CSV table of C-alpha atoms and ligand atoms in Angstrom, one decimal:
chain,number,residue,atom,x,y,z
A,1,MET,CA,-0.1,0.1,0.0
A,2,THR,CA,1.3,3.2,-0.9
A,3,THR,CA,0.0,6.8,0.2
A,4,ALA,CA,0.6,10.2,1.0
A,5,ALA,CA,0.9,10.4,4.7
A,6,VAL,CA,1.7,13.3,7.7
A,7,LEU,CA,3.3,12.1,10.7
A,8,LEU,CA,1.4,12.5,13.8
A,9,LYS,CA,3.1,10.5,16.6
A,10,ARG,CA,6.2,8.6,17.0
A,11,ILE,CA,7.0,6.1,19.8
A,12,ASP,CA,10.0,4.0,20.6
A,13,PHE,CA,9.3,0.2,20.4
A,14,GLY,CA,11.8,-2.3,21.5
A,15,ASP,CA,15.3,-1.6,21.1
A,16,ASP,CA,15.4,-0.5,17.7
A,17,ASP,CA,12.0,0.2,16.2
A,18,LEU,CA,9.6,2.8,16.1
A,19,ILE,CA,5.9,3.0,15.8
A,20,LEU,CA,4.6,5.8,13.7
A,21,THR,CA,1.2,7.0,13.5
A,22,TYR,CA,0.4,8.8,10.2
A,23,PHE,CA,-2.8,10.6,9.1
A,24,THR,CA,-2.8,9.1,5.5
A,25,ARG,CA,-4.8,10.1,2.2
A,26,ALA,CA,-5.6,6.5,1.5
A,27,ARG,CA,-6.5,4.8,5.2
A,28,GLY,CA,-7.0,7.9,7.1
A,29,LYS,CA,-5.3,7.2,10.6
A,30,LEU,CA,-2.6,4.2,10.0
A,31,SER,CA,0.2,3.2,12.8
A,32,VAL,CA,2.8,1.2,11.1
A,33,ILE,CA,6.0,-0.3,12.7
A,34,ALA,CA,9.5,1.2,11.2
A,35,LYS,CA,12.0,-1.9,11.8
A,36,SER,CA,15.5,-1.0,13.1
A,37,ALA,CA,14.5,2.8,12.4
A,38,ARG,CA,16.1,4.0,15.3
A,39,LYS,CA,19.5,2.1,14.2
A,40,SER,CA,19.9,3.1,10.6
A,41,ARG,CA,18.1,7.0,10.9
A,42,LYS,CA,19.9,7.2,7.6
A,43,ARG,CA,17.4,4.8,5.8
A,44,PHE,CA,14.4,7.3,6.6
A,45,CYS,CA,16.3,10.4,6.7
A,46,GLY,CA,14.0,13.3,7.4
A,47,MET,CA,11.1,11.2,7.2
A,48,LEU,CA,10.6,10.6,10.9
A,49,ASP,CA,10.1,14.4,11.9
A,50,LEU,CA,6.9,15.0,13.1
A,51,PHE,CA,4.4,16.8,10.7
A,52,SER,CA,6.4,16.1,8.0
A,53,GLU,CA,4.5,14.5,4.8
A,54,SER,CA,5.9,11.7,3.2
A,55,ASN,CA,5.0,9.3,0.5
A,56,VAL,CA,4.8,5.9,2.5
A,57,VAL,CA,5.0,2.2,1.3
A,58,CYS,CA,3.8,-0.2,3.6
A,59,ILE,CA,2.9,-3.9,3.9
A,60,TYR,CA,0.7,-5.9,5.9
A,61,GLY,CA,2.2,-9.1,7.4
A,62,ARG,CA,1.7,-11.5,10.1
A,63,GLY,CA,2.4,-8.9,12.8
A,64,ARG,CA,-0.3,-6.6,14.4
A,65,LEU,CA,0.8,-3.6,12.5
A,66,PRO,CA,1.7,-3.1,8.8
A,67,VAL,CA,5.3,-2.7,8.3
A,68,LEU,CA,7.0,0.5,6.7
A,69,GLN,CA,8.8,-0.4,3.7
A,70,GLU,CA,10.1,2.8,2.3
A,71,ALA,CA,9.4,6.5,2.6
A,72,SER,CA,10.0,9.6,0.4
A,73,LEU,CA,9.9,12.9,1.8
A,74,LEU,CA,7.2,15.1,0.0
A,75,HIS,CA,7.1,18.2,2.1
A,76,PRO,CA,9.2,18.4,5.1
A,77,PHE,CA,7.2,21.4,6.7
A,78,SER,CA,10.5,22.0,8.8
A,79,ASP,CA,9.7,25.8,9.5
A,80,ILE,CA,6.9,24.5,11.5
A,81,ARG,CA,9.4,22.6,13.9
A,82,SER,CA,11.9,25.6,14.1
A,83,SER,CA,9.1,27.6,16.0
A,84,PHE,CA,7.9,26.7,19.5
A,85,MET,CA,4.6,28.5,18.9
A,86,LYS,CA,4.0,26.7,15.6
A,87,THR,CA,4.9,23.6,17.0
A,88,ALA,CA,2.6,24.1,20.0
A,89,TYR,CA,-0.2,24.8,17.4
A,90,VAL,CA,0.4,21.9,15.3
A,91,SER,CA,1.0,19.5,18.0
A,92,TYR,CA,-2.6,20.4,19.3
A,93,LEU,CA,-4.1,19.9,15.9
A,94,ALA,CA,-2.4,16.5,15.3
A,95,GLU,CA,-3.4,15.6,18.9
A,96,ILE,CA,-7.2,16.1,18.0
A,97,LEU,CA,-6.6,13.8,14.8
A,98,TYR,CA,-4.9,11.4,16.8
A,99,HIS,CA,-7.7,10.9,19.4
A,100,TRP,CA,-10.7,11.7,17.2
A,101,MET,CA,-10.2,9.6,13.7
A,102,GLU,CA,-10.9,6.1,13.6
A,103,PRO,CA,-8.2,3.9,12.5
A,104,GLU,CA,-7.8,3.0,8.8
A,105,ALA,CA,-10.8,4.8,7.8
A,106,ALA,CA,-10.2,7.1,5.1
A,107,GLN,CA,-11.1,10.8,5.5
A,108,ILE,CA,-9.7,12.5,2.4
A,109,GLN,CA,-11.3,15.8,3.1
A,110,VAL,CA,-9.8,15.7,6.3
A,111,PHE,CA,-6.2,14.7,5.1
A,112,ASP,CA,-6.8,17.4,2.5
A,113,LEU,CA,-7.6,20.0,5.1
A,114,LEU,CA,-4.7,18.9,7.4
A,115,HIS,CA,-2.0,19.4,4.1
A,116,GLN,CA,-3.6,23.0,3.3
A,117,VAL,CA,-3.3,23.9,7.1
A,118,LEU,CA,0.2,22.7,7.6
A,119,GLU,CA,1.4,24.4,4.6
A,120,ARG,CA,0.1,27.8,5.3
A,121,ILE,CA,1.5,27.4,8.9
A,122,ASP,CA,4.9,26.3,7.5
A,123,ARG,CA,4.9,29.1,5.1
A,124,ASN,CA,3.7,31.7,7.5
A,125,LEU,CA,0.9,32.6,5.0
A,126,MET,CA,-1.7,33.4,7.7
A,127,PRO,CA,-1.4,33.8,11.7
A,128,ASP,CA,-1.3,30.5,13.4
A,129,GLU,CA,-4.2,31.5,15.5
A,130,LEU,CA,-6.5,31.8,12.3
A,131,LEU,CA,-5.5,28.6,11.0
A,132,SER,CA,-6.1,26.7,14.0
A,133,ILE,CA,-9.7,28.3,14.0
A,134,VAL,CA,-10.2,27.4,10.3
A,135,PHE,CA,-8.8,23.7,11.2
A,136,GLN,CA,-11.1,23.2,13.9
A,137,MET,CA,-14.1,24.6,12.5
A,138,ARG,CA,-13.9,22.6,9.3
A,139,LEU,CA,-12.9,19.3,11.0
A,140,LEU,CA,-16.1,19.8,13.0
A,141,HIS,CA,-18.1,20.3,9.9
A,142,ILE,CA,-16.7,17.3,8.1
A,143,SER,CA,-17.3,15.2,11.3
A,144,GLY,CA,-21.1,16.3,11.3
A,145,LEU,CA,-20.4,18.2,14.8
A,146,SER,CA,-20.6,21.7,13.9
A,147,PRO,CA,-21.7,23.9,16.7
A,148,LEU,CA,-25.4,25.1,16.3
A,149,LEU,CA,-24.7,28.9,15.7
A,150,ASP,CA,-27.6,30.3,13.7
A,151,ARG,CA,-30.4,29.4,16.2
A,152,CYS,CA,-30.9,28.8,19.8
A,153,CYS,CA,-30.0,25.2,20.4
A,154,ARG,CA,-33.1,24.7,23.0
A,155,CYS,CA,-36.1,27.0,21.8
A,156,HIS,CA,-34.8,27.2,17.9
A,157,VAL,CA,-35.4,30.9,17.8
A,158,ASP,CA,-33.3,32.5,14.8
A,159,MET,CA,-30.3,34.5,16.3
A,160,ASP,CA,-30.7,37.2,13.7
A,161,ALA,CA,-34.0,38.1,15.5
A,162,LEU,CA,-32.4,38.4,18.9
A,163,LYS,CA,-31.2,42.0,20.1
A,164,GLU,CA,-28.5,41.1,22.4
A,165,CYS,CA,-24.8,41.3,20.9
A,166,ARG,CA,-23.4,38.6,23.0
A,167,VAL,CA,-24.9,35.0,23.4
A,168,GLY,CA,-24.3,32.2,25.5
A,169,VAL,CA,-22.6,28.7,24.5
A,170,ASN,CA,-24.0,25.4,25.9
A,171,LEU,CA,-21.7,22.6,25.3
A,172,VAL,CA,-24.3,19.7,26.0
A,173,ARG,CA,-26.5,21.1,23.4
A,174,GLY,CA,-23.7,21.9,21.2
A,175,GLY,CA,-24.7,25.5,20.4
A,176,VAL,CA,-25.6,28.9,21.3
A,177,LEU,CA,-28.6,29.8,23.6
A,178,CYS,CA,-31.0,32.8,23.6
A,179,LYS,CA,-31.2,35.2,26.7
A,180,ALA,CA,-34.2,33.4,28.0
A,181,CYS,CA,-32.9,29.7,27.4
A,182,SER,CA,-29.6,30.9,29.0
A,183,ARG,CA,-31.3,31.8,32.4
A,184,GLU,CA,-32.5,28.3,32.8
A,185,ASN,CA,-29.0,26.7,31.2
A,186,PRO,CA,-26.4,28.8,32.5
A,187,PRO,CA,-23.7,29.0,29.4
A,188,GLU,CA,-20.3,27.9,29.9
A,189,LEU,CA,-19.0,30.8,27.8
A,190,TYR,CA,-20.1,33.6,25.6
A,191,LEU,CA,-19.6,34.6,22.0
A,192,SER,CA,-20.5,38.0,20.1
A,193,LYS,CA,-22.9,37.7,17.3
A,194,GLY,CA,-20.2,39.2,15.0
A,195,ASP,CA,-17.7,36.3,16.1
A,196,ILE,CA,-20.4,33.7,15.2
A,197,LYS,CA,-20.9,35.1,11.8
A,198,LEU,CA,-17.0,35.2,11.2
A,199,LEU,CA,-16.9,31.6,12.6
A,200,GLN,CA,-19.6,30.2,10.3
A,201,TRP,CA,-17.8,31.8,7.3
A,202,LEU,CA,-14.5,30.4,8.2
A,203,GLY,CA,-16.0,27.0,8.3
A,204,GLY,CA,-16.4,27.1,4.5
A,205,GLY,CA,-15.0,30.2,3.1
A,206,ASP,CA,-12.6,30.4,0.2
A,207,TRP,CA,-8.8,30.4,1.3
A,208,ASN,CA,-7.9,33.3,-1.1
A,209,LYS,CA,-10.6,35.6,0.6
A,210,ILE,CA,-9.7,34.4,4.2
A,211,ALA,CA,-6.0,35.4,3.4
A,212,ARG,CA,-7.3,39.2,2.3
A,213,ILE,CA,-9.1,39.8,5.4
A,214,ARG,CA,-7.3,41.2,8.5
A,215,PHE,CA,-9.1,39.7,11.8
A,216,SER,CA,-9.1,41.7,15.0
A,217,PRO,CA,-6.8,40.2,17.8
A,218,GLU,CA,-10.1,40.0,20.0
A,219,PHE,CA,-11.8,37.8,17.3
A,220,LEU,CA,-8.8,35.6,17.3
A,221,ARG,CA,-8.8,35.2,21.1
A,222,ASP,CA,-12.4,34.7,21.4
A,223,ALA,CA,-12.8,32.3,18.5
A,224,LEU,CA,-9.9,30.4,19.8
A,225,HIS,CA,-11.2,30.0,23.5
A,226,PHE,CA,-14.4,28.9,22.0
A,227,LEU,CA,-13.0,26.2,19.9
A,228,GLU,CA,-10.4,25.0,22.6
A,229,VAL,CA,-13.3,24.5,25.0
A,230,PHE,CA,-15.9,23.1,22.5
A,231,VAL,CA,-13.7,20.6,20.5
A,232,PRO,CA,-12.1,19.1,23.8
A,233,TYR,CA,-15.4,18.8,25.1
A,234,HIS,CA,-16.6,16.6,22.0
A,235,LEU,CA,-13.5,14.7,22.1
A,236,GLY,CA,-14.2,13.5,25.5
A,237,LYS,CA,-10.7,14.3,26.9
A,238,GLU,CA,-8.3,17.5,27.0
A,239,PRO,CA,-5.5,17.1,24.7
A,240,ARG,CA,-2.1,17.4,26.8
A,241,SER,CA,-0.8,19.8,24.0
A,242,LEU,CA,-3.4,22.3,24.9
A,243,ALA,CA,-1.8,23.2,28.3
A,244,VAL,CA,1.5,23.6,26.5
A,245,LEU,CA,-0.1,26.0,23.8
A,246,ARG,CA,-2.1,28.0,26.5
A,247,GLN,CA,1.6,28.3,28.3
A,248,PHE,CA,3.3,29.6,25.3
A,249,ARG,CA,0.5,31.7,24.5
A,250,SER,CA,0.3,33.2,27.9
A,251,GLU,CA,4.0,34.1,27.8
A,252,ARG,CA,3.8,35.7,24.7
A,253,ILE,CA,1.7,38.4,26.1
B,1,ZN,ZN1,-33.8,29.8,23.3
């Protein structure tokens, strides 16, 4: 089996081997064993770097995991690893995919989204915060878990019909609440109606148009805060990399 693959996770196995978990175009999340990879790093030079994209060839044998036969580097994405902040953002996105995606189930849309986002983070084409927002909104959309943002998730009143400019978010119901429903279900956090419109647009907007818009620091902060609560809630766990990301961000301010 040959496929393009982004390396999400790498763990030592035995004395010389590595278990590599990729997000692949052909098979979705796929863990493979790279025999003697720690002994002969030359054989896989550059292809064992986290978040790099390679063309990998694996064979299914008698073992539990397919064996990596060969790999050729397609995109090193090395500028991601040379920045702590970029590494922190991508580690969080990779951890979401690692926990969320089913093993060996092709998700071509998710693979293409990952590639598009990694390329833009690596080349510094857009702010890292914005790319993290776009990735999470689109992943939720592809997974059928988009937050309900255009009407109250309890009484279904249209958000455009409401006067208040800030609305509450209810995680269990997966969306926004009108003022009356907020009184009975205290929201976990709040979003402005302007933020909601932008979030919805980023979930499906054209990359070229997104690149031309300047987003306010307040929008980026509030949208990230919302998604970094919403996504872990639906994931059922708090990614460990999120604590690191939050720490880097707080030190930068
Ligand atoms: Zn309501």
